[in-house]
Amino acid sequence: MTLAQLGWNDACAAAFAPHAAAGAVPARVTLELKGFFEVTGAEGARLGECTGKFIHDARTAADYPAIGDWVAIIPQSGDDTRAGIHAVLPRRTCFSRKAAGDQDHEQVVAANIDIVFLVSALDGNYNLHRLERYLAAAWASGAEPVVLLNKVDLNEDTAGILAELAAVCRDVPIHVISAQTRRGLKALQPYLQPGRTVALLGSSGVGKSTLINRLVGEYLQDTQEVRGPDNKGRHTTTQRELIVAPSGVIVIDTPGMRELSPWDAAAGIDAAFGDVAAVAARCKFRDCAHTVEPGCAVRAALADGSLEPVRWQTYLRMQRTTAHEIRRVNPDASRRQKTDFKKLTKALRQRVREKSGDE
């Protein structure tokens, strides 16, 4: 396999130049293992391990290799199956989330991806708010998000779901498909170009493994049925893996994530709701709460119809979710939020008293 087939390009070569001078060779992380990585380069796949210097210099968990990363390796002397990982090349795009639990650190799910297929199922597993969180993470990653509504064969009426998604997924392609019956899969071909990296993300049971088998054109991933009447998925995929399909497209499969809190959701929300942010920026007061303040551009836009109420409520909901996650893992942020709330409440009461006096 050549580096070009793995997605190597001129930008990668330029970033790698300093490491080449040190005697390293490039490889891409194609499989994550416990404490090790499968790294694949022009000479094939090796078992890669971070060197002691790499571990010493790494400041956070996000500095370590992740699936899709390009790394600088030096093959182990006398063993063509192992290599030391000396550096991770700068990531062109990066899909990250907060690590599960109450720890406040970044977990890189996949790196250097071009297209993110956000897979949701049109059965009892469908959840709009969860899809919103996936979208925020995708927008923040720098990759192009594409929403796939799978298992349309289990849903006779998708019109309502598409209508509510319209306010969230503005300018984001949405495809209604069935990986099982192959319905709608032809529409995905434009995304599946040789050398392009496509990552599939979604919760357990949405059909990612079946979809990968269909897109790649051969049986690669095991599949399982969802569990009973609650439509909960089983973890068919248990590790992150990069697959180069016979067609040349590069596909990254990831385990289903029951919990997703985007690492930089604020950046994703700003990118997705630039129209809303532009309206809010026109408010008379910088700290406008968009409730009773004079000169509020948001209330004016809602009144004249230039800002859709559904889109505004979606924006607020995503902002609240992001703020909640920050407070959950950051006590200082929680205290600041309480102080700001007290100030806002005091200001609103003062405003009400002033209006009463004017009357």
Short mmCIF file of C-alpha atoms in Angstrom, two decimals:
data_model
loop_
_atom_site.label_atom_id
_atom_site.label_comp_id
_atom_site.label_asym_id
_atom_site.label_seq_id
_atom_site.Cartn_x
_atom_site.Cartn_y
_atom_site.Cartn_z
CA MET A 1 0.00 0.00 0.00
CA THR A 2 1.32 3.45 -0.89
CA LEU A 3 1.22 6.54 1.31
CA ALA A 4 -1.06 8.22 -1.23
CA GLN A 5 -3.60 5.42 -0.79
CA LEU A 6 -3.57 6.19 2.93
CA GLY A 7 -4.31 9.87 2.25
CA TRP A 8 -0.78 11.32 2.12
CA ASN A 9 -0.46 14.65 0.31
CA ASP A 10 1.89 17.60 -0.13
CA ALA A 11 0.78 19.20 3.15
CA CYS A 12 1.64 16.01 5.02
CA ALA A 13 5.04 15.87 3.32
CA ALA A 14 5.82 19.46 4.29
CA ALA A 15 4.86 18.84 7.94
CA PHE A 16 6.94 15.66 8.01
CA ALA A 17 10.14 17.15 6.56
CA PRO A 18 11.86 17.86 9.94
CA HIS A 19 11.25 14.27 11.05
CA ALA A 20 12.61 12.84 7.80
CA ALA A 21 15.87 14.64 8.49
CA ALA A 22 16.02 12.77 11.82
CA GLY A 23 15.69 9.40 10.10
CA ALA A 24 11.98 8.76 10.73
CA VAL A 25 9.46 7.47 8.20
CA PRO A 26 5.76 8.39 7.96
CA ALA A 27 2.88 6.10 8.84
CA ARG A 28 -0.80 6.46 9.63
CA VAL A 29 -2.56 5.11 12.71
CA THR A 30 -4.91 2.43 11.38
CA LEU A 31 -5.91 0.67 14.61
CA GLU A 32 -5.99 1.64 18.28
CA LEU A 33 -5.00 -1.06 20.76
CA LYS A 34 -4.49 -0.96 24.53
CA GLY A 35 -1.25 0.92 24.93
CA PHE A 36 -0.19 0.26 21.34
CA PHE A 37 -1.17 1.30 17.82
CA GLU A 38 -1.14 -0.34 14.44
CA VAL A 39 0.74 2.10 12.19
CA THR A 40 0.72 1.56 8.43
CA GLY A 41 3.17 3.06 5.97
CA ALA A 42 4.77 2.30 2.63
CA GLU A 43 6.43 -0.80 4.11
CA GLY A 44 3.22 -2.20 5.54
CA ALA A 45 1.72 -2.38 9.04
CA ARG A 46 3.73 -2.42 12.26
CA LEU A 47 2.97 -2.46 15.97
CA GLY A 48 3.76 1.04 17.17
CA GLU A 49 4.58 2.17 20.70
CA CYS A 50 5.17 5.71 21.93
CA THR A 51 8.78 6.30 22.91
CA GLY A 52 9.81 7.38 26.40
CA LYS A 53 10.64 10.89 25.16
CA PHE A 54 7.22 11.15 23.49
CA ILE A 55 5.48 10.16 26.75
CA HIS A 56 7.64 12.60 28.73
CA ASP A 57 6.85 15.50 26.38
CA ALA A 58 3.10 14.79 26.05
CA ARG A 59 1.16 17.29 28.15
CA THR A 60 -2.37 15.92 27.75
CA ALA A 61 -4.11 12.78 26.55
CA ALA A 62 -4.94 14.59 23.31
CA ASP A 63 -1.23 14.75 22.47
CA TYR A 64 -1.12 10.98 22.03
CA PRO A 65 -1.81 9.32 18.65
CA ALA A 66 -5.42 8.73 17.62
CA ILE A 67 -7.00 6.85 14.76
CA GLY A 68 -6.33 8.70 11.50
CA ASP A 69 -3.23 10.49 12.78
CA TRP A 70 -0.05 10.71 10.73
CA VAL A 71 2.95 9.84 12.89
CA ALA A 72 6.73 9.80 12.58
CA ILE A 73 8.08 6.33 13.36
CA ILE A 74 11.47 4.68 13.49
CA PRO A 75 11.34 0.91 12.84
CA GLN A 76 12.83 -1.17 15.63
CA SER A 77 16.28 -2.51 14.78
CA GLY A 78 16.20 -6.20 13.91
CA ASP A 79 12.38 -6.41 14.04
CA ASP A 80 10.38 -5.31 11.00
CA THR A 81 7.07 -5.75 12.87
CA ARG A 82 7.58 -3.07 15.55
CA ALA A 83 8.33 0.65 15.56
CA GLY A 84 8.71 3.54 17.97
CA ILE A 85 6.34 6.49 17.58
CA HIS A 86 8.36 9.70 17.93
CA ALA A 87 5.87 12.39 16.95
CA VAL A 88 2.30 13.12 15.82
CA LEU A 89 2.01 15.42 12.80
CA PRO A 90 -0.28 18.46 13.14
CA ARG A 91 -3.91 17.45 12.68
CA ARG A 92 -5.75 18.95 9.74
CA THR A 93 -9.12 18.18 11.34
CA CYS A 94 -9.94 16.63 14.69
CA PHE A 95 -13.20 15.19 16.06
CA SER A 96 -12.94 15.41 19.86
CA ARG A 97 -15.15 14.94 22.88
CA LYS A 98 -14.84 15.34 26.62
CA ALA A 99 -13.69 12.06 28.10
CA ALA A 100 -16.54 10.04 29.58
CA GLY A 101 -17.29 10.69 33.24
CA ASP A 102 -16.44 13.78 35.26
CA GLN A 103 -12.88 14.23 34.00
CA ASP A 104 -12.22 17.47 32.16
CA HIS A 105 -9.87 16.38 29.40
CA GLU A 106 -10.04 16.00 25.64
CA GLN A 107 -10.40 12.62 23.98
CA VAL A 108 -9.59 12.58 20.25
CA VAL A 109 -12.04 10.25 18.52
CA ALA A 110 -10.64 10.55 14.97
CA ALA A 111 -8.15 12.82 13.19
CA ASN A 112 -7.51 14.06 9.65
CA ILE A 113 -11.01 13.28 8.41
CA ASP A 114 -12.66 14.95 5.42
CA ILE A 115 -16.27 13.81 5.82
CA VAL A 116 -18.11 12.88 9.03
CA PHE A 117 -21.10 10.60 8.49
CA LEU A 118 -23.28 11.20 11.55
CA VAL A 119 -25.42 8.08 11.63
CA SER A 120 -28.76 8.04 13.43
CA ALA A 121 -31.42 5.35 13.23
CA LEU A 122 -35.09 5.97 12.45
CA ASP A 123 -36.26 3.49 15.06
CA GLY A 124 -36.63 3.86 18.83
CA ASN A 125 -32.96 4.87 18.98
CA TYR A 126 -33.57 8.25 17.31
CA ASN A 127 -32.81 11.23 19.56
CA LEU A 128 -32.73 14.80 18.20
CA HIS A 129 -30.75 16.28 21.09
CA ARG A 130 -28.06 13.62 20.81
CA LEU A 131 -27.77 14.33 17.09
CA GLU A 132 -27.39 18.04 17.91
CA ARG A 133 -24.38 17.21 20.11
CA TYR A 134 -22.83 15.15 17.32
CA LEU A 135 -23.34 18.06 14.94
CA ALA A 136 -21.68 20.51 17.33
CA ALA A 137 -18.65 18.21 17.61
CA ALA A 138 -18.53 17.75 13.83
CA TRP A 139 -18.67 21.50 13.15
CA ALA A 140 -15.91 22.09 15.70
CA SER A 141 -13.75 19.35 14.12
CA GLY A 142 -13.30 21.19 10.82
CA ALA A 143 -14.58 18.24 8.80
CA GLU A 144 -17.72 18.33 6.63
CA PRO A 145 -20.73 16.84 8.45
CA VAL A 146 -23.29 14.70 6.63
CA VAL A 147 -26.33 13.32 8.47
CA LEU A 148 -27.42 9.77 7.61
CA LEU A 149 -30.84 8.67 8.84
CA ASN A 150 -30.54 4.90 8.68
CA LYS A 151 -33.19 2.15 8.98
CA VAL A 152 -35.80 4.01 6.98
CA ASP A 153 -37.30 0.56 6.33
CA LEU A 154 -38.42 0.62 9.99
CA ASN A 155 -40.12 4.01 9.76
CA GLU A 156 -43.12 4.77 7.56
CA ASP A 157 -43.20 8.52 8.17
CA THR A 158 -39.95 10.49 8.12
CA ALA A 159 -41.52 13.85 7.21
CA GLY A 160 -41.80 15.02 10.83
CA ILE A 161 -38.19 14.12 11.62
CA LEU A 162 -36.91 15.89 8.50
CA ALA A 163 -38.92 18.98 9.41
CA GLU A 164 -37.41 19.28 12.90
CA LEU A 165 -33.93 18.60 11.54
CA ALA A 166 -34.27 21.47 9.07
CA ALA A 167 -33.79 24.03 11.87
CA VAL A 168 -30.69 22.24 13.18
CA CYS A 169 -29.03 21.01 10.00
CA ARG A 170 -29.11 24.16 7.90
CA ASP A 171 -26.63 23.72 5.02
CA VAL A 172 -25.84 20.17 6.21
CA PRO A 173 -26.73 17.37 3.75
CA ILE A 174 -29.26 14.85 5.08
CA HIS A 175 -29.70 11.42 3.48
CA VAL A 176 -32.45 8.97 4.36
CA ILE A 177 -31.09 5.46 3.84
CA SER A 178 -31.36 1.80 4.74
CA ALA A 179 -28.06 -0.05 4.98
CA GLN A 180 -30.02 -3.30 5.21
CA THR A 181 -32.00 -2.87 1.97
CA ARG A 182 -29.41 -0.54 0.30
CA ARG A 183 -32.03 2.17 -0.18
CA GLY A 184 -30.48 5.61 -0.74
CA LEU A 185 -26.86 4.39 -0.73
CA LYS A 186 -26.17 5.51 -4.31
CA ALA A 187 -26.57 9.11 -3.18
CA LEU A 188 -23.50 8.67 -0.94
CA GLN A 189 -21.11 7.85 -3.78
CA PRO A 190 -19.96 11.47 -4.35
CA TYR A 191 -18.50 11.47 -0.82
CA LEU A 192 -16.59 8.22 -1.34
CA GLN A 193 -13.63 9.40 -3.40
CA PRO A 194 -10.18 7.70 -3.44
CA GLY A 195 -7.82 9.20 -0.88
CA ARG A 196 -10.65 10.90 1.01
CA THR A 197 -11.13 9.94 4.68
CA VAL A 198 -14.70 9.34 5.85
CA ALA A 199 -15.50 8.68 9.52
CA LEU A 200 -18.74 7.09 10.73
CA LEU A 201 -19.96 8.24 14.12
CA GLY A 202 -23.09 7.42 16.05
CA SER A 203 -24.44 5.60 19.07
CA SER A 204 -24.60 1.81 19.36
CA GLY A 205 -27.21 0.07 17.27
CA VAL A 206 -27.61 2.68 14.51
CA GLY A 207 -26.15 0.33 11.88
CA LYS A 208 -22.63 1.70 11.30
CA SER A 209 -21.05 -1.74 10.80
CA THR A 210 -23.68 -2.82 8.29
CA LEU A 211 -23.30 0.49 6.48
CA ILE A 212 -19.51 0.09 6.28
CA ASN A 213 -19.92 -3.36 4.72
CA ARG A 214 -22.22 -1.85 2.11
CA LEU A 215 -20.01 1.15 1.35
CA VAL A 216 -16.77 -0.78 1.21
CA GLY A 217 -18.30 -3.48 -0.97
CA GLU A 218 -17.18 -6.47 1.04
CA TYR A 219 -17.78 -8.08 4.43
CA LEU A 220 -15.42 -6.45 6.92
CA GLN A 221 -17.37 -5.71 10.09
CA ASP A 222 -19.45 -8.04 12.26
CA THR A 223 -23.01 -6.93 12.88
CA GLN A 224 -25.61 -7.56 15.58
CA GLU A 225 -29.29 -6.86 16.02
CA VAL A 226 -30.36 -4.18 18.49
CA ARG A 227 -31.48 -5.38 21.90
CA GLY A 228 -35.15 -6.11 22.45
CA PRO A 229 -37.95 -3.56 22.70
CA ASP A 230 -35.81 -0.68 23.97
CA ASN A 231 -33.79 -0.47 20.72
CA LYS A 232 -30.52 -0.29 22.65
CA GLY A 233 -27.53 -1.18 20.51
CA ARG A 234 -24.84 -3.71 21.24
CA HIS A 235 -21.21 -2.70 20.82
CA THR A 236 -20.34 -4.60 17.62
CA THR A 237 -17.31 -2.39 16.99
CA THR A 238 -15.06 -2.36 20.06
CA GLN A 239 -12.07 -0.40 18.76
CA ARG A 240 -11.35 2.39 16.33
CA GLU A 241 -10.13 1.20 12.96
CA LEU A 242 -9.12 2.76 9.64
CA ILE A 243 -9.99 0.74 6.52
CA VAL A 244 -8.85 1.41 2.95
CA ALA A 245 -11.61 0.15 0.67
CA PRO A 246 -10.94 -1.44 -2.74
CA SER A 247 -12.50 1.68 -4.26
CA GLY A 248 -9.77 3.80 -2.62
CA VAL A 249 -11.95 5.59 -0.07
CA ILE A 250 -10.59 5.55 3.49
CA VAL A 251 -13.20 4.69 6.12
CA ILE A 252 -12.84 5.10 9.88
CA ASP A 253 -15.16 3.05 12.07
CA THR A 254 -15.64 3.90 15.74
CA PRO A 255 -17.44 2.19 18.63
CA GLY A 256 -20.87 3.52 19.45
CA MET A 257 -20.76 6.36 21.99
CA ARG A 258 -23.47 6.40 24.64
CA GLU A 259 -22.15 9.73 25.93
CA LEU A 260 -20.95 12.58 23.74
CA SER A 261 -20.00 15.98 25.09
CA PRO A 262 -18.18 17.93 22.37
CA TRP A 263 -14.79 19.20 23.56
CA ASP A 264 -15.14 22.59 21.88
CA ALA A 265 -18.89 22.77 21.42
CA ALA A 266 -18.88 26.57 21.56
CA ALA A 267 -16.80 26.74 18.38
CA GLY A 268 -19.14 24.28 16.68
CA ILE A 269 -22.24 26.20 17.71
CA ASP A 270 -20.76 29.49 16.48
CA ALA A 271 -19.94 27.88 13.14
CA ALA A 272 -23.39 26.34 12.78
CA PHE A 273 -25.41 29.32 13.98
CA GLY A 274 -23.47 32.20 12.48
CA ASP A 275 -26.74 33.80 11.39
CA VAL A 276 -28.09 33.78 14.95
CA ALA A 277 -24.83 35.09 16.41
CA ALA A 278 -24.82 37.91 13.84
CA VAL A 279 -28.29 39.01 14.97
CA ALA A 280 -27.33 38.87 18.67
CA ALA A 281 -24.24 40.98 17.95
CA ARG A 282 -26.53 43.86 16.92
CA CYS A 283 -28.11 44.10 20.39
CA LYS A 284 -27.67 47.45 22.13
CA PHE A 285 -26.08 45.88 25.22
CA ARG A 286 -23.18 43.44 25.01
CA ASP A 287 -24.58 41.32 27.88
CA CYS A 288 -28.14 41.35 26.54
CA ALA A 289 -30.17 38.42 27.86
CA HIS A 290 -32.71 38.83 25.02
CA THR A 291 -35.64 39.10 27.43
CA VAL A 292 -36.70 42.65 28.39
CA GLU A 293 -33.66 44.77 27.50
CA PRO A 294 -34.25 47.78 25.21
CA GLY A 295 -32.58 47.61 21.82
CA CYS A 296 -32.59 43.80 21.70
CA ALA A 297 -31.99 42.80 18.09
CA VAL A 298 -32.97 39.18 18.73
CA ARG A 299 -36.48 40.04 19.95
CA ALA A 300 -36.87 42.43 17.02
CA ALA A 301 -35.80 39.75 14.53
CA LEU A 302 -38.19 37.23 16.09
CA ALA A 303 -40.99 39.78 15.87
CA ASP A 304 -40.42 40.64 12.20
CA GLY A 305 -39.85 37.01 11.18
CA SER A 306 -36.23 37.39 10.02
CA LEU A 307 -35.17 34.94 12.75
CA GLU A 308 -37.06 31.65 12.96
CA PRO A 309 -38.32 30.87 16.49
CA VAL A 310 -37.44 27.17 16.10
CA ARG A 311 -33.88 28.00 15.10
CA TRP A 312 -33.52 30.42 18.02
CA GLN A 313 -34.79 27.82 20.50
CA THR A 314 -32.42 25.23 19.05
CA TYR A 315 -29.51 27.65 19.49
CA LEU A 316 -30.51 28.33 23.10
CA ARG A 317 -30.86 24.62 23.85
CA MET A 318 -27.39 23.84 22.51
CA GLN A 319 -25.93 26.77 24.46
CA ARG A 320 -27.56 25.48 27.66
CA THR A 321 -26.24 21.97 27.06
CA THR A 322 -22.72 23.29 26.56
CA ALA A 323 -22.91 25.47 29.67
CA HIS A 324 -24.20 22.53 31.72
CA GLU A 325 -21.28 20.33 30.66
CA ILE A 326 -18.77 23.05 31.52
CA ARG A 327 -20.30 23.50 34.98
CA ARG A 328 -20.42 19.73 35.53
CA VAL A 329 -16.67 19.31 35.23
CA ASN A 330 -15.53 22.80 36.25
CA PRO A 331 -16.55 24.07 39.73
CA ASP A 332 -15.12 27.54 39.02
CA ALA A 333 -17.36 27.88 35.98
CA SER A 334 -20.34 26.84 38.10
CA ARG A 335 -19.59 29.56 40.67
CA ARG A 336 -19.16 32.18 37.94
CA GLN A 337 -22.48 31.16 36.42
CA LYS A 338 -24.26 31.60 39.76
CA THR A 339 -22.69 35.06 40.21
CA ASP A 340 -23.68 36.12 36.69
CA PHE A 341 -27.23 34.87 37.29
CA LYS A 342 -27.54 36.93 40.46
CA LYS A 343 -26.32 40.05 38.62
CA LEU A 344 -28.78 39.44 35.78
CA THR A 345 -31.68 38.91 38.17
CA LYS A 346 -30.81 42.12 40.04
CA ALA A 347 -30.64 44.06 36.77
CA LEU A 348 -34.02 42.73 35.62
CA ARG A 349 -35.67 43.65 38.91
CA GLN A 350 -34.21 47.15 38.66
CA ARG A 351 -35.55 47.43 35.13
CA VAL A 352 -39.05 46.39 36.26
CA ARG A 353 -38.97 48.96 39.07
CA GLU A 354 -37.91 51.69 36.64
CA LYS A 355 -40.74 50.81 34.24
CA SER A 356 -43.23 50.86 37.12
CA GLY A 357 -41.98 54.29 38.18
CA ASP A 358 -42.30 55.64 34.62
CA GLU A 359 -45.92 54.53 34.52
#
